[in-house]
Short mmCIF file of C-alpha atoms in Angstrom, two decimals:
data_model
loop_
_atom_site.label_atom_id
_atom_site.label_comp_id
_atom_site.label_asym_id
_atom_site.label_seq_id
_atom_site.Cartn_x
_atom_site.Cartn_y
_atom_site.Cartn_z
CA UNK A 992 5.83 21.86 -18.83
CA UNK A 993 6.78 21.63 -15.15
CA UNK A 994 8.21 24.85 -13.63
CA UNK A 995 8.51 23.64 -10.01
CA UNK A 996 10.84 21.35 -8.16
CA UNK A 997 10.55 19.24 -5.00
CA UNK A 998 13.72 17.80 -3.57
CA UNK A 999 13.44 15.06 -0.97
CA UNK A 1000 16.14 13.75 1.34
CA UNK A 1001 16.45 9.98 1.86
CA UNK A 1002 17.50 8.92 5.47
CA UNK A 1003 15.18 10.14 7.98
CA UNK A 1004 12.86 11.90 5.41
CA UNK A 1005 11.61 9.27 2.95
CA UNK A 1006 12.83 6.33 5.09
CA UNK A 1007 13.74 5.72 8.69
CA UNK A 1008 17.01 4.04 8.19
CA UNK A 1009 18.56 4.29 11.65
CA UNK A 1010 18.33 0.60 12.43
CA UNK A 1011 19.59 -0.32 8.99
CA UNK A 1012 22.64 1.98 9.08
CA UNK A 1013 23.28 1.13 12.76
CA UNK A 1014 23.36 -2.58 12.23
CA UNK A 1015 25.46 -2.37 9.07
CA UNK A 1016 27.91 -0.18 10.80
CA UNK A 1017 27.91 -2.22 13.96
CA UNK A 1018 29.03 -5.27 11.89
CA UNK A 1019 31.65 -3.13 10.10
CA UNK A 1020 33.04 -1.86 13.30
CA UNK A 1021 33.28 -5.22 14.94
CA UNK A 1022 36.20 -5.77 12.71
CA UNK A 1023 37.95 -3.09 14.74
CA UNK A 1024 36.48 -3.92 18.15
CA UNK A 1025 34.72 -0.73 18.30
CA UNK A 1026 31.42 -0.99 20.32
CA UNK A 1027 28.53 1.02 18.92
CA UNK A 1028 25.79 2.33 20.90
CA UNK A 1029 22.55 2.73 19.04
CA UNK A 1030 21.40 6.04 20.50
CA UNK A 1031 24.96 7.68 20.17
CA UNK A 1032 25.07 6.54 16.54
CA UNK A 1033 21.53 7.79 15.76
CA UNK A 1034 22.37 11.26 17.10
CA UNK A 1035 25.66 11.42 15.09
CA UNK A 1036 24.41 9.90 11.89
CA UNK A 1037 21.35 12.01 11.13
CA UNK A 1038 22.00 13.78 7.78
CA UNK A 1039 25.75 13.68 8.11
CA UNK A 1040 28.48 12.31 5.93
CA UNK A 1041 30.30 9.21 7.49
CA UNK A 1042 33.59 11.18 7.35
CA UNK A 1043 32.22 13.68 9.96
CA UNK A 1044 31.21 11.08 12.69
CA UNK A 1045 33.37 7.97 11.91
CA UNK A 1046 36.47 9.60 13.48
CA UNK A 1047 34.49 10.12 16.60
CA UNK A 1048 33.30 6.66 16.72
CA UNK A 1049 36.65 5.07 15.82
CA UNK A 1050 38.88 7.29 18.08
CA UNK A 1051 42.48 6.67 17.82
CA UNK A 1052 42.26 3.88 15.20
CA UNK A 1053 40.11 6.25 13.10
CA UNK A 1054 42.66 6.72 10.33
CA UNK A 1055 41.47 7.55 6.88
CA UNK A 1056 42.29 4.10 5.62
CA UNK A 1057 40.28 2.37 8.52
CA UNK A 1058 37.29 4.90 8.11
CA UNK A 1059 37.12 4.07 4.35
CA UNK A 1060 37.35 0.37 5.02
CA UNK A 1061 34.72 0.46 7.70
CA UNK A 1062 32.39 2.44 5.51
CA UNK A 1063 32.90 0.08 2.54
CA UNK A 1064 32.03 -2.79 4.89
CA UNK A 1065 29.03 -0.96 5.95
CA UNK A 1066 27.93 -0.57 2.29
CA UNK A 1067 28.36 -4.21 1.70
CA UNK A 1068 26.24 -5.24 4.89
CA UNK A 1069 23.56 -2.57 4.40
CA UNK A 1070 21.26 -4.67 2.17
CA UNK A 1071 21.00 -7.42 4.83
CA UNK A 1072 18.96 -5.12 7.17
CA UNK A 1073 16.64 -3.45 4.69
CA UNK A 1074 13.77 -5.20 6.22
CA UNK A 1075 14.22 -2.70 9.20
CA UNK A 1076 13.71 0.29 7.08
CA UNK A 1077 10.35 2.19 7.44
CA UNK A 1078 8.98 3.88 4.44
CA UNK A 1079 7.40 7.38 4.85
CA UNK A 1080 4.11 6.53 3.20
CA UNK A 1081 2.75 10.02 3.75
CA UNK A 1082 5.68 11.51 1.79
CA UNK A 1083 5.42 8.87 -1.07
CA UNK A 1084 1.60 9.83 -1.40
CA UNK A 1085 2.67 13.44 -1.52
CA UNK A 1086 5.01 12.65 -4.30
CA UNK A 1087 2.44 10.89 -6.15
CA UNK A 1088 0.06 13.97 -5.87
CA UNK A 1089 2.79 16.37 -6.95
CA UNK A 1090 4.44 14.60 -9.85
CA UNK A 1091 2.22 16.25 -12.50
CA UNK A 1092 3.17 19.77 -11.43
CA UNK A 1093 6.68 19.24 -9.83
CA UNK A 1094 9.87 17.73 -11.11
CA UNK A 1095 10.80 15.23 -8.24
CA UNK A 1096 14.45 14.85 -7.24
CA UNK A 1097 16.16 12.97 -4.56
CA UNK A 1098 19.37 14.63 -2.92
CA UNK A 1099 21.11 12.74 -0.24
CA UNK A 1100 24.54 12.23 1.42
CA UNK A 1101 23.92 8.40 1.29
CA UNK A 1102 26.14 6.00 -0.38
CA UNK A 1103 25.25 5.70 -4.12
CA UNK A 1104 25.01 1.84 -3.78
CA UNK A 1105 22.94 1.81 -0.67
CA UNK A 1106 20.56 4.55 -1.97
CA UNK A 1107 19.75 2.48 -4.98
CA UNK A 1108 19.42 -0.65 -2.90
CA UNK A 1109 16.79 0.91 -0.74
CA UNK A 1110 14.89 2.45 -3.40
CA UNK A 1111 14.72 -0.89 -5.47
CA UNK A 1112 13.73 -2.79 -2.26
CA UNK A 1113 10.69 -0.61 -1.85
CA UNK A 1114 10.28 -0.44 -5.64
CA UNK A 1115 10.16 3.41 -5.77
CA UNK A 1116 13.29 4.36 -7.75
CA UNK A 1117 11.13 5.28 -10.82
CA UNK A 1118 9.26 7.98 -8.67
CA UNK A 1119 12.48 10.25 -9.06
CA UNK A 1120 13.45 12.01 -12.09
CA UNK A 1121 16.93 12.76 -10.72
CA UNK A 1122 18.84 11.04 -7.99
CA UNK A 1123 22.00 12.79 -6.58
CA UNK A 1124 24.08 10.90 -3.88
CA UNK A 1125 27.34 11.76 -2.13
CA UNK A 1126 29.30 10.65 -5.23
CA UNK A 1127 27.47 13.34 -7.33
CA UNK A 1128 28.69 16.41 -5.43
CA UNK A 1129 32.07 17.60 -4.11
CA UNK A 1130 30.58 19.45 -1.23
CA UNK A 1131 28.16 17.69 0.92
CA UNK A 1132 25.36 19.05 3.08
CA UNK A 1133 25.25 21.65 4.89
CA UNK A 1134 26.74 22.92 1.57
CA UNK A 1135 23.87 23.63 -0.89
CA UNK A 1136 25.70 22.14 -3.92
CA UNK A 1137 23.30 19.12 -4.34
CA UNK A 1138 20.27 21.23 -4.18
CA UNK A 1139 21.70 23.83 -6.67
CA UNK A 1140 22.72 20.98 -9.00
CA UNK A 1141 19.10 19.59 -9.02
CA UNK A 1142 17.64 23.23 -9.59
CA UNK A 1143 20.16 23.67 -12.48
CA UNK A 1144 19.39 20.22 -14.03
CA UNK A 1145 15.52 21.12 -14.29
CA UNK A 1146 16.35 24.88 -14.93
CA UNK A 1147 14.11 25.87 -11.79
CA UNK A 1148 14.91 28.77 -9.45
CA UNK A 1149 14.87 28.83 -5.67
CA UNK A 1150 11.48 30.40 -5.68
CA UNK A 1151 10.01 27.54 -7.35
CA UNK A 1152 11.77 24.86 -5.31
CA UNK A 1153 10.69 23.18 -2.15
CA UNK A 1154 12.83 20.88 -0.11
CA UNK A 1155 11.87 18.06 2.27
CA UNK A 1156 14.56 17.44 4.95
CA UNK A 1157 14.71 16.17 8.56
CA UNK A 1158 18.34 17.11 9.65
CA UNK A 1159 20.01 20.39 10.67
CA UNK A 1160 22.54 19.94 8.01
CA UNK A 1161 20.03 19.45 5.09
CA UNK A 1162 17.98 22.42 6.36
CA UNK A 1163 21.05 24.64 6.35
CA UNK A 1164 21.78 23.51 2.85
CA UNK A 1165 18.15 24.18 1.72
CA UNK A 1166 18.46 27.70 3.29
CA UNK A 1167 21.78 28.38 1.59
CA UNK A 1168 20.24 27.36 -1.61
CA UNK A 1169 17.46 30.00 -1.16
CA UNK A 1170 14.65 27.19 -1.02
CA UNK A 1171 11.72 26.86 1.03
CA UNK A 1172 12.27 23.87 3.28
CA UNK A 1173 9.62 21.69 5.01
CA UNK A 1174 10.92 19.81 8.13
CA UNK A 1175 9.95 16.12 8.34
CA UNK A 1176 9.73 14.92 11.89
CA UNK A 1177 8.12 11.62 11.33
CA UNK A 1178 10.58 9.49 13.29
CA UNK A 1179 11.03 9.97 16.91
#
């Protein structure tokens, strides 16, 4: 019986999705004539929920309704650009090595539909015993709710849980949950 848990983030950790998300959001924001700079977007996007950076990107037209519309358009366009995602082969090799001793969970602020699309595109969905997305928690990272839910699901305490994250908000959530976190810095 497994008594340990490994939790992995998706964007920036298991996959470099900056180009995928950028291109999908660029198309979505074209509807509103909002230009999108790649570097600015990549710095805002990393690990954050769209509701935190979209108001900055959209400025005065960033009403709740427009933000949700742009986000929904992004979700729709996302699969077109999956070819630009980069899989972190090293982490997936680690998952394969850990799976006999650790429960393997994915906790992300990503949109549910897009999370499953990228996992299916790379044929890795079955590597995870539990997948929690932005729709599965009320409080997003840096709140630890997602990590705590995963720990509760497997009945594993923080002392036996490790987290793999790349963003400040994800690392803050891991710390708040009392877990050891490993920083993934694979994508410059």
